[in-house]
mmCIF file of C-alpha atoms in Angstrom:
data_model
loop_
_atom_site.group_PDB
_atom_site.id
_atom_site.type_symbol
_atom_site.label_atom_id
_atom_site.label_comp_id
_atom_site.label_asym_id
_atom_site.label_seq_id
_atom_site.Cartn_x
_atom_site.Cartn_y
_atom_site.Cartn_z
ATOM 1 C CA MET A 656 29.406 44.086 35.838
ATOM 2 C CA ASN A 657 27.723 45.141 39.084
ATOM 3 C CA CYS A 658 29.422 45.606 42.477
ATOM 4 C CA GLU A 659 28.145 42.283 43.824
ATOM 5 C CA LYS A 660 29.890 40.364 41.060
ATOM 6 C CA ALA A 661 32.967 42.575 41.400
ATOM 7 C CA LEU A 662 33.281 41.801 45.129
ATOM 8 C CA LYS A 663 33.213 38.058 44.359
ATOM 9 C CA LEU A 664 35.977 38.542 41.828
ATOM 10 C CA ILE A 665 37.992 40.624 44.314
ATOM 11 C CA ASP A 666 38.087 37.619 46.651
ATOM 12 C CA LEU A 667 39.253 35.396 43.807
ATOM 13 C CA VAL A 668 41.978 37.937 42.991
ATOM 14 C CA LEU A 669 43.119 37.982 46.611
ATOM 15 C CA ASP A 670 43.307 34.180 46.623
ATOM 16 C CA GLY A 671 45.039 34.019 43.238
ATOM 17 C CA GLU A 672 42.170 31.992 41.774
ATOM 18 C CA VAL A 673 40.921 34.455 39.159
ATOM 19 C CA SER A 674 41.199 33.938 35.391
ATOM 20 C CA GLU A 675 42.841 36.513 33.149
ATOM 21 C CA SER A 676 39.571 37.529 31.483
ATOM 22 C CA GLU A 677 37.816 37.923 34.852
ATOM 23 C CA GLU A 678 40.651 40.072 36.150
ATOM 24 C CA HIS A 679 40.418 42.261 33.066
ATOM 25 C CA MET A 680 36.679 42.704 33.613
ATOM 26 C CA LEU A 681 37.262 43.550 37.272
ATOM 27 C CA HIS A 682 39.840 46.222 36.481
ATOM 28 C CA PHE A 683 37.434 47.752 33.974
ATOM 29 C CA HIS A 684 34.775 47.933 36.723
ATOM 30 C CA ILE A 685 37.189 49.245 39.353
ATOM 31 C CA ALA A 686 38.258 52.107 37.103
ATOM 32 C CA GLY A 687 34.819 53.607 37.575
ATOM 33 C CA CYS A 688 33.881 52.355 41.065
ATOM 34 C CA SER A 689 35.737 53.793 44.056
ATOM 35 C CA SER A 690 33.898 51.540 46.515
ATOM 36 C CA CYS A 691 35.107 48.309 44.861
ATOM 37 C CA ARG A 692 38.603 49.741 44.351
ATOM 38 C CA ARG A 693 38.733 50.462 48.073
ATOM 39 C CA ALA A 694 37.585 46.902 48.853
ATOM 40 C CA LEU A 695 40.393 45.458 46.713
ATOM 41 C CA GLU A 696 43.030 47.706 48.311
ATOM 42 C CA MET A 697 41.802 46.835 51.800
ATOM 43 C CA GLY A 698 41.862 43.127 51.036
ATOM 44 C CA ARG A 699 45.432 43.343 49.735
ATOM 45 C CA ASP A 700 46.567 45.350 52.769
ATOM 46 C CA PHE A 701 44.915 42.935 55.201
ATOM 47 C CA SER A 702 46.661 39.982 53.540
ATOM 48 C CA ALA A 703 49.996 41.818 53.745
ATOM 49 C CA VAL A 704 49.466 42.672 57.411
ATOM 50 C CA MET A 705 48.392 39.073 58.147
ATOM 51 C CA ARG A 706 51.748 37.878 56.828
ATOM 52 C CA GLN A 707 53.528 40.278 59.204
ATOM 53 C CA ILE A 708 51.677 39.019 62.262
ATOM 54 C CA SER A 709 54.060 36.677 64.032
ATOM 55 C CA ARG A 710 52.799 33.199 64.751
ATOM 56 C CA PRO A 711 52.587 32.174 68.392
ATOM 57 C CA GLU A 712 55.369 29.826 69.468
ATOM 58 C CA PRO A 713 54.255 26.347 70.492
ATOM 59 C CA PRO A 714 55.558 25.025 73.828
ATOM 60 C CA ALA A 715 59.210 23.940 73.629
ATOM 61 C CA ASP A 716 58.586 20.596 75.349
ATOM 62 C CA LEU A 717 55.595 19.629 73.211
ATOM 63 C CA GLU A 718 57.073 16.365 71.951
ATOM 64 C CA LYS A 719 57.972 15.258 75.482
ATOM 65 C CA ARG A 720 54.430 15.990 76.672
ATOM 66 C CA VAL A 721 52.870 14.183 73.700
ATOM 67 C CA ARG A 722 55.019 11.100 74.318
ATOM 68 C CA GLU A 723 54.182 11.111 78.042
ATOM 69 C CA ARG A 724 50.515 11.352 77.162
ATOM 70 C CA LEU A 725 50.796 8.500 74.668
ATOM 71 C CA ALA A 726 52.517 6.345 77.286
ATOM 72 C CA ARG A 727 49.524 6.839 79.620
ATOM 73 C CA MET A 728 47.024 5.878 76.920
ATOM 74 C CA LYS A 729 45.875 2.393 76.043
ATOM 75 C CA PRO A 730 47.262 1.277 72.691
ATOM 76 C CA ALA A 731 44.837 1.854 69.821
ATOM 77 C CA ARG A 732 43.493 -1.176 67.973
ATOM 78 C CA ARG A 733 45.514 -1.641 64.823
ATOM 79 C CA ARG A 734 43.586 -1.516 61.600
ATOM 80 C CA ILE A 735 43.935 -4.417 59.174
ATOM 81 C CA PRO A 736 45.412 -2.772 56.079
ATOM 82 C CA GLY A 737 43.226 -3.003 52.979
ATOM 83 C CA LEU A 738 40.167 -4.321 54.785
ATOM 84 C CA PRO A 739 37.463 -1.760 55.593
ATOM 85 C CA LEU A 740 35.129 -2.277 58.528
ATOM 86 C CA TRP A 741 32.167 -3.682 56.550
ATOM 87 C CA SER A 742 34.305 -6.365 54.910
ATOM 88 C CA ARG A 743 35.728 -7.408 58.271
ATOM 89 C CA ILE A 744 32.165 -7.773 59.576
ATOM 90 C CA ALA A 745 31.276 -9.756 56.451
ATOM 91 C CA VAL A 746 34.133 -12.152 57.190
ATOM 92 C CA VAL A 747 33.081 -12.648 60.798
ATOM 93 C CA ILE A 748 29.348 -13.260 60.143
ATOM 94 C CA PRO A 749 29.676 -16.742 58.481
ATOM 95 C CA PHE A 750 31.981 -17.917 61.270
ATOM 96 C CA ALA A 751 29.561 -16.693 63.909
ATOM 97 C CA ALA A 752 26.653 -18.364 62.084
ATOM 98 C CA ALA A 753 28.562 -21.658 61.826
ATOM 99 C CA LEU A 754 29.423 -21.487 65.509
ATOM 100 C CA LEU A 755 25.789 -20.911 66.458
ATOM 101 C CA LEU A 756 24.732 -23.823 64.246
ATOM 102 C CA ILE A 757 27.220 -26.137 65.919
ATOM 103 C CA ILE A 758 26.062 -25.037 69.370
ATOM 104 C CA GLY A 759 22.445 -25.501 68.275
ATOM 105 C CA LEU A 760 23.083 -29.031 67.017
ATOM 106 C CA GLY A 761 25.132 -29.859 70.094
ATOM 107 C CA SER A 762 22.285 -28.887 72.414
ATOM 108 C CA GLY A 763 19.816 -30.929 70.332
ATOM 109 C CA GLY A 764 17.228 -28.130 70.018
ATOM 110 C CA THR A 765 15.789 -28.757 73.502
ATOM 111 C CA GLY A 766 12.623 -26.829 74.298
ATOM 112 C CA THR A 767 11.802 -26.082 70.679
ATOM 113 C CA ASP A 768 10.496 -29.401 69.390
ATOM 114 C CA ASP A 769 7.788 -31.152 71.424
ATOM 115 C CA SER A 770 8.016 -34.298 69.332
ATOM 116 C CA VAL A 771 11.549 -35.127 70.449
ATOM 117 C CA PRO A 772 11.469 -38.735 71.529
ATOM 118 C CA GLU A 773 12.395 -39.785 74.995
ATOM 119 C CA ALA A 774 15.335 -41.729 73.642
ATOM 120 C CA ALA A 775 16.870 -38.578 72.171
ATOM 121 C CA VAL A 776 16.706 -36.630 75.449
ATOM 122 C CA GLN A 777 17.601 -39.411 77.815
ATOM 123 C CA PRO A 778 20.688 -41.253 76.722
ATOM 124 C CA ASP A 779 20.664 -45.027 76.876
ATOM 125 C CA LYS A 780 22.147 -46.068 80.200
ATOM 126 C CA SER A 781 23.473 -49.202 78.650
ATOM 127 C CA VAL A 782 25.779 -47.315 76.315
ATOM 128 C CA ALA A 783 29.319 -47.156 77.542
ATOM 129 C CA THR A 784 30.205 -43.724 78.921
ATOM 130 C CA GLU A 785 33.229 -41.611 78.057
ATOM 131 C CA THR A 786 35.136 -40.224 80.991
ATOM 132 C CA SER A 787 36.719 -36.821 80.983
ATOM 133 C CA ALA A 788 40.307 -37.185 82.107
ATOM 134 C CA LYS A 789 40.489 -33.721 83.624
ATOM 135 C CA ARG A 790 37.297 -33.404 85.628
ATOM 136 C CA ALA A 791 36.384 -37.059 85.969
ATOM 137 C CA ILE A 792 32.815 -36.365 84.803
ATOM 138 C CA SER A 793 31.092 -39.206 83.003
ATOM 139 C CA THR A 794 29.420 -38.122 79.767
ATOM 140 C CA PRO A 795 27.569 -40.334 77.282
ATOM 141 C CA PRO A 796 28.913 -40.543 73.724
ATOM 142 C CA MET A 797 27.639 -37.922 71.233
ATOM 143 C CA ALA A 798 25.866 -40.570 69.147
ATOM 144 C CA SER A 799 23.295 -41.141 71.865
ATOM 145 C CA TYR A 800 21.991 -37.521 71.510
ATOM 146 C CA VAL A 801 21.348 -37.684 67.776
ATOM 147 C CA ARG A 802 17.704 -38.008 66.764
ATOM 148 C CA PRO A 803 16.736 -40.701 64.266
ATOM 149 C CA ALA A 804 16.459 -39.241 60.753
ATOM 150 C CA SER A 805 12.925 -40.559 60.249
ATOM 151 C CA LEU A 806 11.606 -38.659 63.296
ATOM 152 C CA VAL A 807 13.207 -35.424 62.239
ATOM 153 C CA ALA A 808 11.715 -35.694 58.735
ATOM 154 C CA PHE A 809 8.134 -36.434 59.800
ATOM 155 C CA MET B 641 81.043 10.296 72.341
ATOM 156 C CA ALA B 642 77.756 8.453 71.961
ATOM 157 C CA VAL B 643 75.853 11.478 73.235
ATOM 158 C CA ARG B 644 77.495 13.697 70.613
ATOM 159 C CA LEU B 645 76.502 11.312 67.854
ATOM 160 C CA VAL B 646 72.906 11.215 69.009
ATOM 161 C CA ARG B 647 72.772 15.037 69.253
ATOM 162 C CA GLY B 648 74.254 15.389 65.794
ATOM 163 C CA ARG B 649 71.564 13.114 64.388
ATOM 164 C CA ALA B 650 68.811 14.989 66.192
ATOM 165 C CA HIS B 651 69.776 18.333 64.643
ATOM 166 C CA ARG B 652 70.087 17.013 61.098
ATOM 167 C CA LYS B 653 67.272 18.238 58.880
ATOM 168 C CA ASP B 654 64.900 15.507 57.769
ATOM 169 C CA GLU B 655 64.344 15.828 54.014
ATOM 170 C CA ARG B 656 61.682 13.141 53.743
ATOM 171 C CA ALA B 657 58.269 14.023 52.247
ATOM 172 C CA ASP B 658 55.251 14.113 54.567
ATOM 173 C CA SER B 659 53.812 10.871 53.184
ATOM 174 C CA GLU B 660 57.192 9.138 53.608
ATOM 175 C CA LEU B 661 57.266 10.238 57.226
ATOM 176 C CA MET B 662 53.820 8.750 57.796
ATOM 177 C CA SER B 663 54.706 5.418 56.221
ATOM 178 C CA ALA B 664 57.915 5.373 58.285
ATOM 179 C CA LEU B 665 55.839 6.054 61.416
ATOM 180 C CA CYS B 666 53.501 3.185 60.520
ATOM 181 C CA SER B 667 56.587 0.962 60.283
ATOM 182 C CA GLY B 668 57.604 1.946 63.817
ATOM 183 C CA ASP B 669 60.064 4.776 63.088
ATOM 184 C CA GLU B 670 59.552 7.093 66.088
ATOM 185 C CA GLU B 671 62.039 9.630 64.717
ATOM 186 C CA ALA B 672 59.554 10.199 61.888
ATOM 187 C CA PHE B 673 56.940 11.153 64.488
ATOM 188 C CA SER B 674 59.359 13.674 66.022
ATOM 189 C CA GLU B 675 59.818 15.247 62.593
ATOM 190 C CA ILE B 676 56.040 15.375 62.014
ATOM 191 C CA ILE B 677 55.651 17.264 65.303
ATOM 192 C CA ARG B 678 58.478 19.658 64.375
ATOM 193 C CA ARG B 679 56.920 20.358 60.967
ATOM 194 C CA PHE B 680 53.322 20.896 61.968
ATOM 195 C CA GLN B 681 53.360 22.140 65.574
ATOM 196 C CA GLY B 682 53.658 25.816 64.532
ATOM 197 C CA PRO B 683 50.812 25.946 61.987
ATOM 198 C CA VAL B 684 48.459 23.803 64.091
ATOM 199 C CA TYR B 685 49.165 25.818 67.247
ATOM 200 C CA SER B 686 48.611 29.063 65.348
ATOM 201 C CA LEU B 687 45.215 27.861 64.122
ATOM 202 C CA LEU B 688 44.141 26.497 67.513
ATOM 203 C CA ILE B 689 45.136 29.586 69.473
ATOM 204 C CA ARG B 690 43.248 31.845 67.058
ATOM 205 C CA MET B 691 40.231 29.566 67.056
ATOM 206 C CA LEU B 692 40.049 29.118 70.822
ATOM 207 C CA GLY B 693 41.545 32.425 71.977
ATOM 208 C CA ASN B 694 43.193 30.741 74.933
ATOM 209 C CA GLU B 695 46.784 29.471 75.228
ATOM 210 C CA ASP B 696 46.066 26.706 77.747
ATOM 211 C CA GLU B 697 43.247 25.211 75.685
ATOM 212 C CA ALA B 698 45.276 25.520 72.496
ATOM 213 C CA GLU B 699 48.264 23.733 74.093
ATOM 214 C CA GLU B 700 46.022 20.975 75.408
ATOM 215 C CA LEU B 701 44.392 20.398 72.022
ATOM 216 C CA LEU B 702 47.772 20.606 70.288
ATOM 217 C CA GLN B 703 48.934 17.653 72.391
ATOM 218 C CA VAL B 704 45.731 15.732 71.722
ATOM 219 C CA THR B 705 46.061 16.388 67.982
ATOM 220 C CA PHE B 706 49.516 14.801 67.816
ATOM 221 C CA CYS B 707 48.467 11.946 70.107
ATOM 222 C CA ARG B 708 45.691 11.176 67.602
ATOM 223 C CA VAL B 709 48.098 11.375 64.685
ATOM 224 C CA HIS B 710 50.212 8.744 66.427
ATOM 225 C CA ARG B 711 47.357 6.510 67.590
ATOM 226 C CA TYR B 712 45.416 6.566 64.334
ATOM 227 C CA ARG B 713 48.405 6.544 61.978
ATOM 228 C CA ASP B 714 46.988 3.463 60.243
ATOM 229 C CA HIS B 715 43.892 5.472 59.252
ATOM 230 C CA TYR B 716 45.920 7.992 57.248
ATOM 231 C CA ASP B 717 45.265 7.854 53.504
ATOM 232 C CA PRO B 718 48.638 8.403 51.742
ATOM 233 C CA SER B 719 46.859 9.788 48.664
ATOM 234 C CA ARG B 720 45.750 12.836 50.687
ATOM 235 C CA PRO B 721 48.092 15.601 51.876
ATOM 236 C CA LEU B 722 49.210 15.080 55.472
ATOM 237 C CA VAL B 723 48.642 18.743 56.277
ATOM 238 C CA THR B 724 44.882 18.493 55.580
ATOM 239 C CA TRP B 725 44.602 15.294 57.671
ATOM 240 C CA ILE B 726 46.302 16.940 60.667
ATOM 241 C CA PHE B 727 44.275 20.147 60.294
ATOM 242 C CA THR B 728 41.085 18.060 60.088
ATOM 243 C CA ILE B 729 41.931 16.429 63.422
ATOM 244 C CA ALA B 730 42.738 19.806 65.030
ATOM 245 C CA SER B 731 39.632 21.435 63.552
ATOM 246 C CA ASN B 732 37.342 18.671 64.817
ATOM 247 C CA LEU B 733 38.851 18.942 68.284
ATOM 248 C CA ALA B 734 38.327 22.711 68.273
ATOM 249 C CA LYS B 735 34.681 22.282 67.214
ATOM 250 C CA LYS B 736 34.146 19.735 69.977
ATOM 251 C CA GLU B 737 35.613 22.208 72.452
ATOM 252 C CA TRP B 738 33.278 24.980 71.255
ATOM 253 C CA ARG B 739 30.300 22.694 71.618
ATOM 254 C CA ARG B 740 31.400 21.636 75.083
ATOM 255 C CA ARG B 741 31.851 25.142 76.335
ATOM 256 C CA SER B 742 28.883 26.583 74.409
ATOM 257 C CA ARG B 743 30.984 29.198 72.720
ATOM 258 C CA TRP B 744 29.033 29.170 69.514
ATOM 259 C CA ILE B 745 27.192 32.280 70.580
ATOM 260 C CA GLN B 746 29.403 35.165 69.489
ATOM 261 C CA VAL B 747 29.065 38.881 69.848
ATOM 262 C CA PRO B 748 28.212 40.273 66.376
ATOM 263 C CA ILE B 749 31.319 41.950 64.994
ATOM 264 C CA ASP B 750 29.391 45.069 63.971
ATOM 265 C CA ASN B 751 28.578 45.717 67.620
ATOM 266 C CA VAL B 752 32.165 45.417 68.826
ATOM 267 C CA THR B 753 34.135 48.556 69.514
ATOM 268 C CA LEU B 754 37.770 47.851 68.723
ATOM 269 C CA THR B 755 40.107 49.348 71.293
ATOM 270 C CA SER B 756 42.552 50.302 68.555
ATOM 271 C CA SER B 757 39.907 52.303 66.721
ATOM 272 C CA ILE B 758 40.493 55.196 69.081
ATOM 273 C CA GLN B 759 41.945 57.998 66.980
ATOM 274 C CA THR B 760 45.254 58.290 68.760
ATOM 275 C CA ALA B 761 47.702 57.010 66.133
ATOM 276 C CA PRO B 762 50.499 59.599 66.445
ATOM 277 C CA HIS B 763 52.673 58.435 63.541
ATOM 278 C CA TYR B 764 52.934 55.834 60.809
ATOM 279 C CA GLU B 765 54.562 53.001 62.861
ATOM 280 C CA ALA B 766 51.948 53.311 65.504
ATOM 281 C CA GLY B 767 49.341 53.179 62.763
ATOM 282 C CA ARG B 768 50.949 50.024 61.385
ATOM 283 C CA ARG B 769 50.932 48.401 64.815
ATOM 284 C CA GLU B 770 47.393 49.590 65.296
ATOM 285 C CA LEU B 771 46.143 47.904 62.132
ATOM 286 C CA LYS B 772 47.884 44.648 63.106
ATOM 287 C CA ALA B 773 46.289 44.715 66.546
ATOM 288 C CA SER B 774 42.920 45.715 65.133
ATOM 289 C CA LEU B 775 43.075 42.960 62.544
ATOM 290 C CA GLU B 776 43.881 40.303 65.142
ATOM 291 C CA GLU B 777 41.121 41.596 67.335
ATOM 292 C CA ALA B 778 38.598 41.680 64.496
ATOM 293 C CA ILE B 779 39.530 38.142 63.396
ATOM 294 C CA ALA B 780 38.989 36.924 66.958
ATOM 295 C CA MET B 781 35.494 38.444 66.831
ATOM 296 C CA LEU B 782 34.483 36.652 63.623
ATOM 297 C CA PRO B 783 31.985 33.813 64.066
ATOM 298 C CA PRO B 784 33.949 30.497 64.187
ATOM 299 C CA HIS B 785 32.498 29.148 60.940
ATOM 300 C CA TYR B 786 33.797 32.232 59.091
ATOM 301 C CA ARG B 787 37.011 32.573 61.092
ATOM 302 C CA GLU B 788 38.256 29.048 60.478
ATOM 303 C CA PRO B 789 38.225 29.029 56.653
ATOM 304 C CA PHE B 790 39.568 32.587 56.628
ATOM 305 C CA LEU B 791 42.543 31.586 58.810
ATOM 306 C CA LEU B 792 43.189 28.411 56.829
ATOM 307 C CA ARG B 793 43.345 30.553 53.696
ATOM 308 C CA GLU B 794 45.147 33.679 54.900
ATOM 309 C CA ASP B 795 47.349 32.284 57.671
ATOM 310 C CA GLN B 796 48.010 28.722 56.470
ATOM 311 C CA GLN B 797 47.789 29.420 52.723
ATOM 312 C CA LEU B 798 45.671 26.325 52.046
ATOM 313 C CA THR B 799 43.803 26.087 48.741
ATOM 314 C CA TYR B 800 39.997 26.128 48.529
ATOM 315 C CA GLU B 801 40.029 22.366 47.866
ATOM 316 C CA GLU B 802 42.191 21.670 50.911
ATOM 317 C CA ILE B 803 40.030 23.872 53.133
ATOM 318 C CA ALA B 804 36.913 22.087 51.869
ATOM 319 C CA GLU B 805 38.529 18.765 52.788
ATOM 320 C CA VAL B 806 39.556 19.954 56.263
ATOM 321 C CA LEU B 807 36.115 21.362 57.063
ATOM 322 C CA ASN B 808 34.194 18.655 55.196
ATOM 323 C CA VAL B 809 32.119 21.197 53.269
ATOM 324 C CA ARG B 810 31.740 22.050 49.581
ATOM 325 C CA ILE B 811 34.165 24.409 47.850
ATOM 326 C CA GLY B 812 31.313 26.872 47.210
ATOM 327 C CA THR B 813 30.671 27.014 50.952
ATOM 328 C CA VAL B 814 34.354 27.677 51.619
ATOM 329 C CA LYS B 815 34.392 30.549 49.113
ATOM 330 C CA SER B 816 31.235 32.166 50.454
ATOM 331 C CA ARG B 817 32.440 31.908 54.065
ATOM 332 C CA ILE B 818 35.800 33.478 53.232
ATOM 333 C CA ASN B 819 34.036 36.233 51.260
ATOM 334 C CA ARG B 820 31.729 36.898 54.195
ATOM 335 C CA ALA B 821 34.665 37.013 56.637
ATOM 336 C CA ARG B 822 36.463 39.553 54.439
ATOM 337 C CA ALA B 823 33.338 41.678 54.112
ATOM 338 C CA MET B 824 32.955 41.721 57.897
ATOM 339 C CA LEU B 825 36.591 42.690 58.346
ATOM 340 C CA ARG B 826 36.268 45.510 55.807
ATOM 341 C CA THR B 827 33.316 46.902 57.715
ATOM 342 C CA ALA B 828 34.948 46.568 61.124
ATOM 343 C CA LEU B 829 38.371 47.914 60.123
ATOM 344 C CA SER B 830 37.389 50.690 57.750
ATOM 345 C CA ASP B 831 38.490 53.511 60.090
ATOM 346 C CA ALA B 832 41.684 51.779 61.230
ATOM 347 C CA TRP B 833 42.656 51.121 57.614
ATOM 348 C CA GLU B 834 42.103 54.772 56.602
ATOM 349 C CA ARG B 835 44.456 55.924 59.357
ATOM 350 C CA TRP B 836 47.005 53.221 58.513
ATOM 351 C CA ARG B 837 47.314 54.245 54.837
#
């Protein structure tokens, strides 16, 4: 075993991740290599000293400050449990498509089809009008906007 | 009487597991959130202060970390340890702070003269204190991408797998970064260690 391999094993020893056979090989190498033995001793001493270093104390009123901060924030959007983002989008797309289709049919495709007959654009004045109760606006019945099937097909 | 009861409840130790606390928080139990703060404020603050080297910034990001835990509690995956989720949030905030303040450029540790390397250790205790101070100083001089996995391993005692999850890197990368950090510390603290022995 060379020193490069030994240094890798020293780190595994320090982290308690080394196998028994690897540790045996390392000790065999260390017996004849003062440089690697020194590296292992240093690593052990540094870990021991790290444990003695006291951790800095967090502020005593941390929870109060966190709660005040949360109160100032807008509430986060709640996630629907079990539904990832892509599946939520997949659910919304057909509804959006259906809505667009309804709007498209409702507007009668104006401006896209030059062959729309006059009768389809201009409702028949003779047809009785429906009156909106709220706004008192007279609107013709929906049937007057529908194009004849034969014209749409040909 | 009522006040006494409330105080008594507040001081009682919460024995619930981390994942139980999170599911309780998701169900609206605010006392669970208080316990989460009590459990993790020390380790997270310790990491942040050593990563940022500034108490004010560390306190600010500590607050933001716990605010995010509360706000995004529904995003927590109960199959993962809570400690790695919270450290991931804190670590990402620290990285964002480094980027914002352009602190990625570090002085190479080999070029730093440690104040405690002056050969004035009069006796053993002073030598012990000296090594502690030198070690803290040398850790602060490590480049952030070496310092963070080293601290998560040595200070927080996280496993390689947990560190890899927190930092979103491969386990091999975690190992090599920790190895590199230790090698740098050995070089920087060689004299201080000899005197300390």
